[in-house]
Amino acid sequence: MKLFVITFLLALGTMITADAQKCTTQTRHMEKMANDANYAKQYEATQARIKVIAEKYAKELKSDGTSCATKKFIPVAVHYDNTGLTAAQMTCLINLAQDQINVLNAAYGGQTCQTSPNSFDSSSGGCFEFKIATRNHPAGSGIAEGMPAVTFGGTYTCANDADGYAPCFIAAWSGYMNFVVKAPDANGTLGVAPLGGDPDSPAPGNSNTVIMNSCAWGTTSTSCAKDINQFVGNMSCVSNFPVNTGGATATHEAGHFLGLAHTFCRDASGTPNNETSTGSLADGTGCQNGAVCSGGCTTTACDCDNVTDTPPQAYSQYGCPGGSANGTATNPSNPGVPYTYNNFMDYVDDACMTCFTAGQAIRANATYDANPGYKTKAQVCDVMAPPMCELTSISATAPVCSMDNLSYTVTVSWVGADASVTITAGGAGAPASVTTAANNGSQVFTYPNTDAAYAITVSDTEMLCGIVAGAATGLSGSAPSCGGACTITAFALDSDPNFFNPECADRQPAYTVFVAWTGGPSNGAMITAAGATSITGGNPSIDGDDIAYVTFPSSVASYSISLTGGNCSFPAVTGAAPNCMLSLSLADPCDCGDPLNVYDGNNGGVLVLYHDIMTIKSGAPNEEIVLNDNDAMIQDAGVIGGAPLVAGAVLGNTGTTPDADGMYTLTMDFWHPNNGMLFSVRNENQIRDVTPMCTEVCPMVRIPTLGEWGIIVLSLLFLIFGVTAVRQRNIIAVKA
């Protein structure tokens, strides 16, 4: 007997509509049953176990519609078949996966069905709780502890075969119900799952995966769900799958994984009562109850899912028959009997797919119990609340030109704080990046005006803030127009011969460099110099053909002065600092034998002023040397009784001829009392202290000079000669 396929193939380029095949689970199942003896044997053995368990539930549990007393745990891992996603996109898809899990928990917790009988409750063996695992992930998965079990890049997805989507067994993720989300296949299939999946058995034909068309995954309540194929595949989900946006397809496929068959015997291909065959399966072989349907799915007695409380149904239903979510339509298998068409295991639109029956719930619970290989909640889930994004918004201002027009800035601000989020400037922006650890913070990124555009990115190591980052505004754009062409033609040291350049500053430890420019002004241009204490004079932004005076402290050994901004570019003016330091020396201080010492002849020749020679050196030519203070009471002439020099008196200048050492020298005589007190001199840059220190004690009476000693000796000789002559004369007189 030829196998009957419940799908039909679409030609490439043909728009996929709501009439496309929905699910290939039972097509694949029946083909395996017909062609794989090992699979058939294993399936029949499992069904025997399921039947025993289901009968026990049906016999022992009350059908009172009470809420679930217990929940059976199903750990979930989600695998996206795509690469090249940004952190924001991955975060959005993680949120989309949780959105789908919320839909599953509502459906398998009896929260969606508004009609009687109720389904998942204590009468069925319990509800199910689906939860994305967050801990003890498989080695090599790359998922951090505490993060959701969601992978990207196709590492853990299943390859398609000739018929399209094909479930597989992912050994690394044994013990999970694995949802593999892929781009739409050529057939437009919404999903496929094993009929009674075993989460941890690699037996032939078994799989632990549910394959999902990305357009039927999640709901439109998540920002990236409306057109998910911007991330997975290249179709427009909104255009091609408009009625599959409520997450019911995953509920349908999870039902297959838990052993539930379609409620119908044959796919009507979107048109009720249309018996067009679209595959290799003959009439009746798609039915789970072969004994009833062996003559084909056309009898009113057909019950193709082995669940007693689902009405016999020959054909699938599409759309929303009856016109409302809770309406009814005539069952083509049982004319005159209202048809309940809102079952998750039919093919109606997501908006109308809302219920399981109690019998389906019993069978799902029995299948779960017959395949007990699921990991426990304690093994794969955190007891603490999952991490959340702590940011609520990120925004950026429009770019602003700097004052010199050489750069522009963009300010990024955020509300909240999350240390796992990094904002990166991109291009030549500075700083290169910043985290959002500071609460309600901001960061100014600066770009050179050569960056024609900026593109600020947001990354998140925990992948929790993608939606916030995706909603950020102003993170990219074009550079603003900052200033016009430079109108300055030259920039250099000023060459005026009337100035020393550089020049030592007046009576302070500093020097000034004079720079000049030709042309201009040029909007935004400015003079800059590292280490300068002041920049005065002209401004190249508003003055043409002018000079600026740049002052540096003497500690700046070399200078560099630039004209920047206004789209101007000139080499920096550089050079060494001038030698403005003052040097002093004293020649033979306090020499008692100095003939220029001054004695008071009216006071017994007492020494009153020492004579010394002061040598003053400076790094600058023709520099004025000034007496700064005169506690030592020096004076510049040996005038007895003369007044000491006053502070501020000009002592002379250093001249214009340098010495061999390159310094300029002033040499002068000065006199001072024998008191050793301090005095100081200064030039335009430096004050230098001097303390005359006498090294010997001079007699207070003046010592005669050599000439005077000669006169004294000669006088003594004359005196002796005279005395001798007088004595001789007296002797002669006596004798006479």
XYZ file of C-alpha atoms in Angstrom:
736
model
C 0.000 0.000 0.000
C 1.404 3.387 -0.900
C 2.086 5.704 2.012
C -0.093 8.774 2.288
C 1.647 12.100 3.060
C -0.286 14.771 4.870
C 1.706 17.576 3.300
C 1.897 19.028 -0.149
C 4.937 20.640 -1.788
C 5.023 24.264 -2.793
C 6.903 25.394 -5.855
C 9.826 27.714 -5.125
C 8.771 31.338 -5.208
C 5.106 30.536 -4.517
C 3.763 32.438 -1.542
C 3.109 30.214 1.447
C -0.425 30.693 2.730
C -2.472 29.507 5.668
C -3.439 26.486 3.530
C 0.164 25.149 3.509
C 0.900 21.894 5.243
C 1.018 22.330 8.975
C 2.804 19.295 10.407
C 4.637 16.248 9.041
C 4.825 14.271 12.284
C 2.374 11.524 11.386
C 3.538 11.314 7.776
C 7.066 10.537 8.969
C 5.765 8.225 11.697
C 3.726 6.102 9.291
C 6.602 5.884 6.820
C 8.885 4.611 9.592
C 6.267 2.165 10.762
C 6.047 0.784 7.235
C 9.763 0.744 6.455
C 11.696 0.383 9.759
C 10.942 -2.835 11.633
C 13.036 -1.832 14.659
C 11.222 1.468 14.961
C 7.833 -0.250 14.634
C 8.740 -2.792 17.298
C 9.945 -0.134 19.740
C 6.921 2.061 19.105
C 4.460 -0.787 19.694
C 6.220 -1.741 22.946
C 6.050 1.840 24.159
C 2.376 2.085 23.217
C 1.660 -1.011 25.269
C 3.195 0.645 28.330
C 1.327 3.865 27.638
C -1.986 1.977 27.363
C -1.537 0.395 30.793
C -0.642 3.702 32.427
C -3.473 5.565 30.680
C -6.046 2.994 31.766
C -4.820 3.341 35.329
C -5.232 7.124 35.228
C -8.682 6.821 33.661
C -9.790 4.299 36.290
C -8.308 5.748 39.474
C -8.476 9.511 39.068
C -11.634 11.545 39.444
C -12.914 13.665 36.607
C -13.993 16.575 38.764
C -12.145 19.272 36.863
C -10.127 20.357 39.891
C -6.882 22.265 39.362
C -3.518 20.547 39.140
C -2.232 19.290 42.450
C 1.121 18.356 40.915
C 3.089 19.405 37.869
C 5.333 17.190 35.805
C 8.551 18.961 34.888
C 9.826 19.163 31.301
C 13.281 20.795 30.925
C 13.633 22.709 27.680
C 16.597 23.739 25.536
C 16.122 25.975 22.489
C 18.483 25.930 19.501
C 18.395 28.617 16.805
C 19.764 27.638 13.399
C 21.515 30.871 12.491
C 24.801 32.783 12.816
C 26.062 36.334 12.899
C 23.601 37.732 15.428
C 24.322 40.798 17.513
C 24.057 40.612 21.286
C 20.791 42.559 21.093
C 19.325 40.103 18.605
C 20.354 37.099 20.679
C 18.796 38.659 23.748
C 15.580 39.229 21.852
C 15.477 35.600 20.714
C 16.071 34.416 24.281
C 13.094 36.494 25.352
C 11.111 35.065 22.433
C 11.904 31.533 23.635
C 10.581 32.395 27.094
C 7.502 33.887 25.467
C 6.854 30.532 23.783
C 7.402 28.667 27.070
C 4.741 30.872 28.672
C 2.294 29.778 25.942
C 3.114 26.097 26.556
C 2.611 26.416 30.301
C -0.776 28.074 29.811
C -1.939 25.350 27.395
C -0.631 22.401 29.429
C -1.847 23.921 32.675
C -5.492 24.055 31.609
C -5.502 27.856 31.480
C -6.571 28.325 27.847
C -9.626 26.138 27.385
C -12.923 27.833 28.228
C -15.151 24.864 27.364
C -16.032 21.642 29.135
C -14.599 19.147 29.766
C -11.458 20.604 31.289
C -8.226 18.907 30.319
C -5.024 19.124 32.343
C -6.002 18.819 36.010
C -5.913 16.205 38.721
C -8.203 13.976 36.663
C -5.561 13.571 33.948
C -2.574 12.790 36.095
C -1.336 16.353 36.469
C -0.324 19.435 34.542
C 3.021 19.982 32.856
C 5.544 22.692 33.646
C 7.912 23.629 30.833
C 11.025 25.521 31.866
C 14.163 26.580 29.993
C 17.141 25.086 31.858
C 19.562 27.516 33.517
C 22.274 25.368 35.112
C 24.459 22.308 34.593
C 24.509 22.873 30.841
C 26.287 20.292 28.664
C 30.055 20.687 28.423
C 31.022 22.606 25.314
C 27.687 24.396 24.977
C 29.319 27.740 25.774
C 26.397 28.761 27.997
C 27.358 30.319 31.318
C 25.955 28.929 34.533
C 22.728 30.704 35.389
C 22.028 31.650 31.780
C 19.113 30.120 29.821
C 19.727 27.008 27.698
C 19.457 28.788 24.342
C 22.070 28.207 21.644
C 22.811 29.899 18.334
C 24.700 29.073 15.169
C 23.245 25.672 14.286
C 25.610 23.575 16.422
C 22.748 21.654 17.973
C 20.176 21.743 15.170
C 18.997 18.947 12.872
C 19.753 18.756 9.154
C 16.829 18.694 6.740
C 16.322 15.653 4.567
C 14.641 15.218 1.181
C 11.208 15.767 2.759
C 12.209 18.934 4.646
C 12.329 19.215 8.427
C 13.626 16.032 10.104
C 13.779 15.538 13.909
C 17.016 14.063 15.271
C 18.554 12.943 18.544
C 20.947 15.496 20.093
C 23.109 13.415 22.425
C 24.647 16.426 24.209
C 21.173 17.576 25.220
C 19.850 14.207 26.322
C 17.143 14.538 28.976
C 15.598 17.690 27.491
C 12.757 18.474 25.131
C 14.804 20.329 22.518
C 13.092 22.920 20.328
C 15.086 23.522 17.124
C 14.031 26.773 15.420
C 14.831 26.912 11.713
C 14.072 28.986 8.640
C 10.969 27.889 6.697
C 11.579 24.909 4.431
C 10.450 24.690 0.806
C 7.217 22.978 1.862
C 6.124 25.673 4.263
C 5.925 23.123 7.114
C 5.156 24.737 10.463
C 6.653 22.008 12.608
C 7.408 18.341 13.122
C 8.068 16.173 16.186
C 8.413 12.487 17.028
C 5.127 10.774 17.863
C 5.983 9.987 21.465
C 9.479 11.411 21.912
C 11.944 9.930 24.376
C 14.212 12.623 25.848
C 17.228 10.414 26.544
C 16.998 7.274 24.403
C 19.170 7.144 21.266
C 17.259 4.071 20.047
C 16.808 3.779 16.253
C 14.226 6.208 14.953
C 13.860 8.053 18.252
C 14.496 11.766 18.585
C 14.469 14.305 21.402
C 13.821 17.323 19.185
C 10.859 19.341 18.013
C 11.601 21.190 14.759
C 9.882 24.580 14.494
C 9.365 26.937 11.584
C 10.784 30.226 12.889
C 7.679 32.086 11.697
C 5.469 29.944 13.945
C 7.711 30.258 17.015
C 6.597 32.512 19.872
C 4.015 35.248 19.736
C 3.889 38.824 18.528
C 4.152 40.080 22.117
C 7.960 40.017 21.818
C 9.548 42.726 19.688
C 11.569 40.424 17.422
C 8.736 37.884 16.898
C 6.694 39.847 14.390
C 9.221 39.143 11.685
C 11.630 36.718 13.294
C 13.209 35.787 9.989
C 15.227 38.942 10.065
C 17.324 36.631 12.277
C 16.409 33.153 10.964
C 15.821 32.669 7.243
C 14.782 35.250 4.702
C 10.969 35.156 4.515
C 8.492 37.674 5.754
C 6.598 35.872 8.505
C 3.832 38.460 8.564
C 3.129 38.031 4.864
C 3.449 34.269 4.609
C 2.251 32.969 7.984
C -0.313 35.524 9.202
C -2.419 33.103 11.308
C 0.451 31.367 13.127
C 1.508 34.119 15.509
C 0.019 32.894 18.774
C 2.513 30.158 19.686
C -0.007 27.313 19.197
C 2.188 25.435 16.701
C 4.749 24.628 19.413
C 1.880 23.500 21.648
C 0.677 21.203 18.825
C 4.167 19.739 18.250
C 4.826 19.282 21.975
C 1.538 17.317 21.989
C 3.037 14.952 19.406
C 6.188 14.610 21.542
C 3.874 13.630 24.431
C 2.170 10.993 22.298
C -0.873 12.854 20.950
C -1.973 12.207 17.351
C -3.954 14.491 15.072
C -7.652 14.502 15.853
C -8.431 13.931 12.142
C -7.758 11.077 9.715
C -6.850 13.071 6.643
C -5.609 16.559 5.868
C -8.302 18.420 3.944
C -5.561 20.723 2.573
C -7.381 23.777 3.733
C -10.731 22.943 2.194
C -13.197 20.916 4.296
C -14.506 17.774 2.559
C -11.676 17.958 0.012
C -10.200 14.465 -0.231
C -7.324 15.378 -2.549
C -4.412 13.105 -1.738
C -1.050 14.899 -1.594
C 1.430 12.209 -0.690
C 2.385 8.551 -0.799
C 0.082 7.374 2.001
C -3.130 5.662 0.900
C -6.513 6.274 2.498
C -6.713 5.130 6.090
C -3.004 4.639 6.791
C -2.672 8.037 8.451
C -5.121 6.851 11.089
C -3.846 5.721 14.471
C -6.750 3.318 14.850
C -6.182 1.077 11.883
C -8.869 -1.389 12.916
C -11.549 1.270 12.644
C -10.181 3.142 9.661
C -8.859 0.267 7.564
C -11.486 0.975 4.951
C -10.413 4.568 4.586
C -11.129 7.714 6.559
C -14.623 8.174 5.213
C -16.824 6.360 7.723
C -18.711 8.090 10.493
C -17.152 5.692 12.988
C -13.599 6.909 12.335
C -11.656 7.670 15.522
C -8.131 8.229 14.326
C -6.319 9.402 17.511
C -7.263 6.601 19.955
C -8.679 9.222 22.344
C -12.306 8.554 23.164
C -13.422 12.075 24.030
C -12.296 13.692 20.767
C -15.088 13.444 18.144
C -14.492 11.169 15.129
C -13.072 13.472 12.468
C -12.369 12.522 8.871
C -10.689 15.754 7.800
C -8.539 18.527 9.272
C -10.098 21.902 9.886
C -8.493 25.225 8.869
C -9.255 28.817 9.786
C -11.885 29.357 12.499
C -15.006 27.393 11.434
C -18.172 28.907 12.820
C -16.783 32.417 12.771
C -15.739 32.683 16.408
C -13.275 31.061 18.757
C -16.035 29.174 20.568
C -18.373 28.451 17.678
C -19.214 25.075 16.179
C -19.387 23.538 12.720
C -20.865 20.341 11.301
C -18.546 17.375 11.647
C -18.173 15.900 8.131
C -17.577 12.469 9.664
C -20.780 12.639 11.664
C -23.387 14.779 9.880
C -25.637 16.739 12.198
C -23.284 16.424 15.183
C -21.637 19.720 16.255
C -17.903 19.649 15.762
C -15.574 21.002 18.433
C -12.829 22.491 16.300
C -10.682 24.360 18.852
C -8.420 21.385 19.655
C -4.636 21.930 19.713
C -4.168 18.748 17.654
C -6.219 20.035 14.690
C -5.100 22.565 12.039
C -7.201 25.610 12.932
C -5.687 29.078 13.270
C -3.703 29.885 16.420
C -6.461 32.228 17.610
C -8.939 29.313 17.671
C -6.591 26.558 18.876
C -7.282 26.627 22.618
C -8.128 23.199 24.094
C -7.032 19.690 24.933
C -9.551 17.120 26.092
C -9.236 15.202 29.339
C -8.521 12.056 27.346
C -5.653 13.777 25.564
C -4.278 14.955 28.901
C -4.375 11.381 30.243
C -2.526 10.079 27.190
C 0.108 12.823 27.433
C 0.695 12.040 31.118
C 0.939 8.319 30.349
C 3.479 8.968 27.566
C 5.556 11.137 29.927
C 5.546 8.359 32.540
C 6.484 5.740 29.936
C 9.561 7.789 28.913
C 11.037 8.830 32.285
C 14.383 10.171 31.045
C 13.751 13.882 31.680
C 16.231 15.736 33.842
C 14.784 17.058 37.100
C 14.188 20.669 37.999
C 16.799 20.402 40.751
C 19.361 19.314 38.164
C 18.897 22.018 35.547
C 17.111 24.995 37.083
C 18.170 27.710 39.488
C 16.288 28.057 42.695
C 16.882 31.782 42.571
C 15.220 34.194 40.219
C 16.927 34.405 36.803
C 19.063 37.469 36.141
C 17.338 40.423 34.561
C 18.428 43.469 32.651
C 18.814 46.397 35.031
C 18.621 49.055 32.310
C 15.379 50.600 31.154
C 16.624 52.813 28.314
C 19.681 53.932 26.344
C 19.767 57.066 24.197
C 22.279 59.328 22.468
C 22.310 63.017 21.589
C 22.913 64.437 18.140
C 26.635 65.053 17.398
C 28.071 68.444 18.415
C 31.158 70.135 16.921
C 34.012 71.028 19.267
C 35.143 74.632 19.638
C 38.131 74.065 17.366
C 36.006 72.204 14.786
C 38.562 69.383 14.752
C 36.228 66.908 16.429
C 32.646 66.278 17.424
C 31.018 64.605 20.409
C 28.077 62.287 20.979
C 26.690 61.866 24.500
C 25.150 58.497 25.373
C 22.922 58.290 28.472
C 21.246 55.368 30.170
C 18.611 54.882 32.843
C 19.399 52.240 35.446
C 22.686 50.374 35.821
C 24.001 47.053 34.527
C 27.710 46.223 34.732
C 27.387 43.501 32.086
C 26.504 46.045 29.381
C 29.288 47.753 27.413
C 28.794 50.729 25.107
C 31.491 50.888 22.423
C 32.281 54.067 20.483
C 33.499 52.498 17.246
C 35.755 54.190 14.697
C 38.316 56.517 16.270
C 35.949 57.472 19.079
C 37.309 58.039 22.561
C 37.012 56.558 25.038
C 36.849 53.271 23.172
C 34.160 51.876 25.457
C 32.391 52.259 28.798
C 30.176 50.013 30.905
C 26.793 51.082 32.247
C 27.708 50.178 35.824
C 27.059 53.752 36.996
C 23.408 54.355 37.804
C 21.649 56.782 35.440
C 24.992 57.634 33.891
C 26.263 59.096 30.648
C 29.415 59.099 28.555
C 30.703 61.618 26.034
C 32.352 59.976 23.027
C 34.692 62.196 20.986
C 35.369 61.577 17.287
C 37.849 63.348 14.989
C 36.139 65.232 12.209
C 37.812 62.786 9.823
C 35.304 60.152 10.985
C 32.532 60.773 8.478
C 30.081 58.663 10.498
C 29.798 57.124 13.933
C 28.254 53.813 14.972
C 27.968 53.208 18.700
C 27.210 49.610 19.669
C 25.830 47.988 22.815
C 26.945 44.523 23.944
C 25.807 42.473 26.909
C 27.803 39.541 28.306
C 24.679 38.196 29.994
C 22.543 38.784 26.858
C 19.673 40.209 28.914
C 19.483 43.794 27.688
C 19.085 43.251 23.961
C 15.566 44.651 23.739
C 16.650 47.802 25.586
C 19.654 48.159 23.282
C 17.513 47.521 20.224
C 15.219 50.359 21.244
C 18.127 52.772 21.817
C 18.001 55.965 19.779
C 20.721 58.044 18.149
C 23.465 55.417 18.351
C 24.594 55.933 14.770
C 24.688 58.750 12.266
C 26.790 61.033 10.104
C 29.375 63.494 11.342
C 28.203 67.114 11.581
C 29.693 69.782 9.324
C 32.319 71.431 11.535
C 33.789 74.677 10.128
C 34.974 75.710 6.655
C 38.368 75.717 4.926
C 41.422 77.095 6.747
C 42.233 80.705 5.731
C 45.536 81.005 7.660
C 48.535 80.663 5.341
C 51.535 80.501 7.708
C 52.361 79.903 11.390
C 55.857 80.303 12.958
C 57.995 82.055 15.607
C 57.699 85.816 15.404
C 60.824 87.233 13.720
C 60.695 90.832 15.046
C 64.371 91.793 15.732
C 63.302 94.092 18.566
C 62.372 91.109 20.732
C 64.322 88.259 22.204
C 62.343 85.130 21.272
C 62.027 83.313 23.573
C 62.373 86.009 26.208
C 62.857 85.617 29.931
C 59.891 86.959 31.852
C 60.171 90.061 33.994
C 61.243 89.234 37.579
C 59.537 85.771 37.709
C 60.638 82.183 36.938
C 59.138 82.012 33.473
C 59.747 82.767 29.808
C 57.589 83.883 26.883
C 57.546 82.638 23.284
C 56.092 84.871 20.571
C 54.296 83.111 17.687
C 52.777 84.783 14.632
C 50.436 83.784 11.827
C 49.665 85.180 8.421
C 46.187 85.303 6.960
C 42.993 84.399 8.720
C 41.033 84.609 10.799
C 39.875 80.980 10.510
C 36.753 80.044 12.454
C 37.535 77.582 15.218
C 41.326 77.986 15.037
C 43.184 78.298 18.328
C 46.684 78.354 19.842
C 47.457 75.416 22.133
C 50.596 74.591 24.112
C 51.130 71.855 26.675
C 52.485 73.195 29.962
C 51.830 76.858 29.163
C 50.598 79.046 32.016
C 48.968 81.608 29.751
C 48.275 82.392 26.102
C 47.534 86.053 25.399
C 47.573 88.440 22.477
C 45.826 87.653 19.203
C 43.286 84.885 18.556
C 43.537 83.143 15.150
C 39.813 82.410 15.256
C 38.971 86.140 15.154
C 42.257 87.955 14.290
C 44.206 87.945 11.047
C 47.991 88.584 10.747
C 48.629 88.717 14.474
C 50.867 87.536 17.334
C 50.190 85.446 20.434
C 52.326 85.414 23.606
C 52.742 81.980 25.157
C 54.223 81.914 28.665
C 55.842 78.847 30.207
C 57.295 78.260 33.669
C 61.067 77.845 33.740
C 60.537 74.179 34.618
C 59.330 73.492 31.046
C 62.658 72.684 29.393
C 61.290 72.638 25.841
C 58.147 74.066 24.334
C 55.729 73.000 21.617
C 53.090 75.439 20.355
C 50.403 74.466 17.850
C 47.760 76.228 15.820
C 44.815 73.832 15.634
C 41.167 73.918 14.633
C 39.444 75.742 11.869
C 40.452 72.839 9.621
C 44.032 74.182 9.750
C 47.122 72.007 9.872
C 50.602 73.461 10.537
C 53.764 71.990 12.077
C 54.138 72.839 15.746
C 56.562 75.600 16.763
C 59.138 73.935 19.018
C 62.347 74.868 20.816
C 64.356 74.810 24.027
C 63.662 77.093 26.956
C 66.059 80.060 27.277
C 68.641 80.016 30.052
C 67.273 82.733 32.297
C 68.851 81.541 35.541
C 71.092 83.988 37.472
C 74.555 82.987 38.705
C 76.618 84.879 41.308
C 80.192 84.636 42.574
C 82.349 86.770 44.894
C 86.064 87.339 44.275
C 88.316 87.217 47.386
C 85.620 88.175 49.881
C 86.693 90.067 53.031
C 90.412 90.269 52.196
C 92.162 92.236 54.924
C 94.969 93.023 52.553
C 92.758 94.413 49.824
C 94.104 97.883 49.180
C 90.605 99.024 48.295
C 89.310 98.342 51.778
C 88.101 101.573 53.379
C 89.399 102.792 56.734
C 88.156 105.707 58.799
C 91.162 108.044 59.059
C 89.297 110.263 61.496
C 88.887 107.408 63.887
C 92.408 106.088 64.207
C 92.328 104.302 60.813
C 89.561 101.861 61.709
C 88.444 99.494 58.818
C 84.840 100.330 58.032
C 84.128 98.792 54.574
C 85.413 95.670 52.896
C 85.979 95.726 49.187
C 84.738 92.762 47.088
C 84.155 91.935 43.445
C 80.764 90.564 42.385
C 80.479 88.517 39.178
C 76.903 88.141 37.902
C 76.108 85.769 35.022
C 72.819 85.391 33.130
C 71.571 83.321 30.219
C 70.114 86.420 28.590
C 72.044 89.246 26.921
C 71.754 92.870 27.922
C 69.800 91.888 30.990
C 69.323 94.443 33.739
C 70.645 93.421 37.159
C 68.865 94.983 40.113
C 69.584 95.036 43.859
C 66.680 93.143 45.397
C 67.341 93.878 49.088
C 70.250 95.302 51.074
C 70.321 93.995 54.609
C 74.115 93.860 54.233
C 74.167 97.636 53.596
C 76.413 97.380 50.527
C 77.346 100.460 48.594
C 78.911 100.953 45.211
C 81.653 103.454 46.122
C 84.181 103.657 48.885
C 82.852 106.945 50.134
C 83.216 107.186 53.889
C 79.882 108.070 55.355
C 78.132 107.397 52.063
C 74.586 105.953 52.193
C 74.074 102.231 51.333
C 72.376 101.377 48.065
C 68.592 101.109 48.197
C 66.556 98.068 47.055
C 65.737 98.360 43.360
C 68.960 100.147 42.483
C 70.218 99.170 39.031
C 73.678 97.607 39.282
C 74.259 97.354 35.521
C 73.481 94.945 32.677
C 75.001 91.771 31.299
C 76.013 93.192 27.939
C 75.647 91.618 24.526
C 78.868 89.573 24.248
C 78.656 86.047 25.633
C 81.507 84.414 27.529
C 83.056 81.123 26.484
C 80.390 79.334 28.517
C 77.602 81.087 26.569
C 76.580 83.222 29.555
C 76.484 87.023 29.704
C 78.493 88.634 32.559
C 78.344 91.788 34.694
C 81.378 92.386 36.988
C 81.229 95.143 39.617
C 83.002 96.387 42.733
C 81.047 96.715 45.943
C 81.778 97.494 49.550
C 80.087 96.253 52.706
C 80.581 96.435 56.445
C 82.185 93.530 58.283
C 78.850 92.112 59.356
C 78.287 89.107 57.083
C 74.606 89.927 56.567
C 72.447 88.861 53.597
C 71.740 90.802 50.451
C 70.326 89.678 47.080
C 70.262 90.660 43.438
C 67.864 89.766 40.679
C 67.427 89.790 36.952
C 64.176 89.510 35.044
C 63.798 85.877 35.950
C 65.612 84.910 39.116
C 66.472 86.257 42.575
C 69.803 85.113 43.980
C 70.867 85.552 47.627
C 74.439 86.429 48.668
C 75.959 86.429 52.162
C 79.375 88.067 52.368
C 81.349 85.737 54.682
C 84.674 87.053 55.917
C 87.268 84.328 56.483
C 89.725 86.295 58.609
C 89.538 88.923 61.354
C 91.165 92.159 60.262
C 92.771 94.517 62.812
C 90.632 97.524 63.457
C 93.746 99.887 62.893
C 94.848 100.053 59.341
C 98.108 98.218 58.562
C 100.619 100.467 56.745
C 101.337 99.774 53.207
C 104.808 98.779 51.941
C 105.542 102.330 50.844
C 104.405 103.620 54.128
C 106.619 101.042 55.825
C 109.580 102.417 53.756
C 108.910 105.955 54.834
C 108.628 104.795 58.433
C 111.916 102.908 58.219
C 113.616 105.832 56.486
C 112.257 108.177 59.125
C 113.553 105.908 61.838
C 116.943 105.790 60.166
C 116.998 109.574 59.958
C 115.933 109.705 63.592
C 118.678 107.340 64.639
C 121.193 109.249 62.546
C 120.056 112.532 64.076
C 120.195 111.233 67.618
C 123.624 109.785 66.954
C 124.811 113.067 65.484
C 123.556 115.031 68.480
C 125.272 112.656 70.889
C 128.517 112.903 68.960
C 128.294 116.656 68.982
C 127.730 116.712 72.710
C 130.677 114.445 73.249
C 132.918 116.696 71.179
C 131.716 119.759 73.094
C 132.529 118.198 76.394
C 135.985 117.308 75.282
C 136.511 120.728 74.094
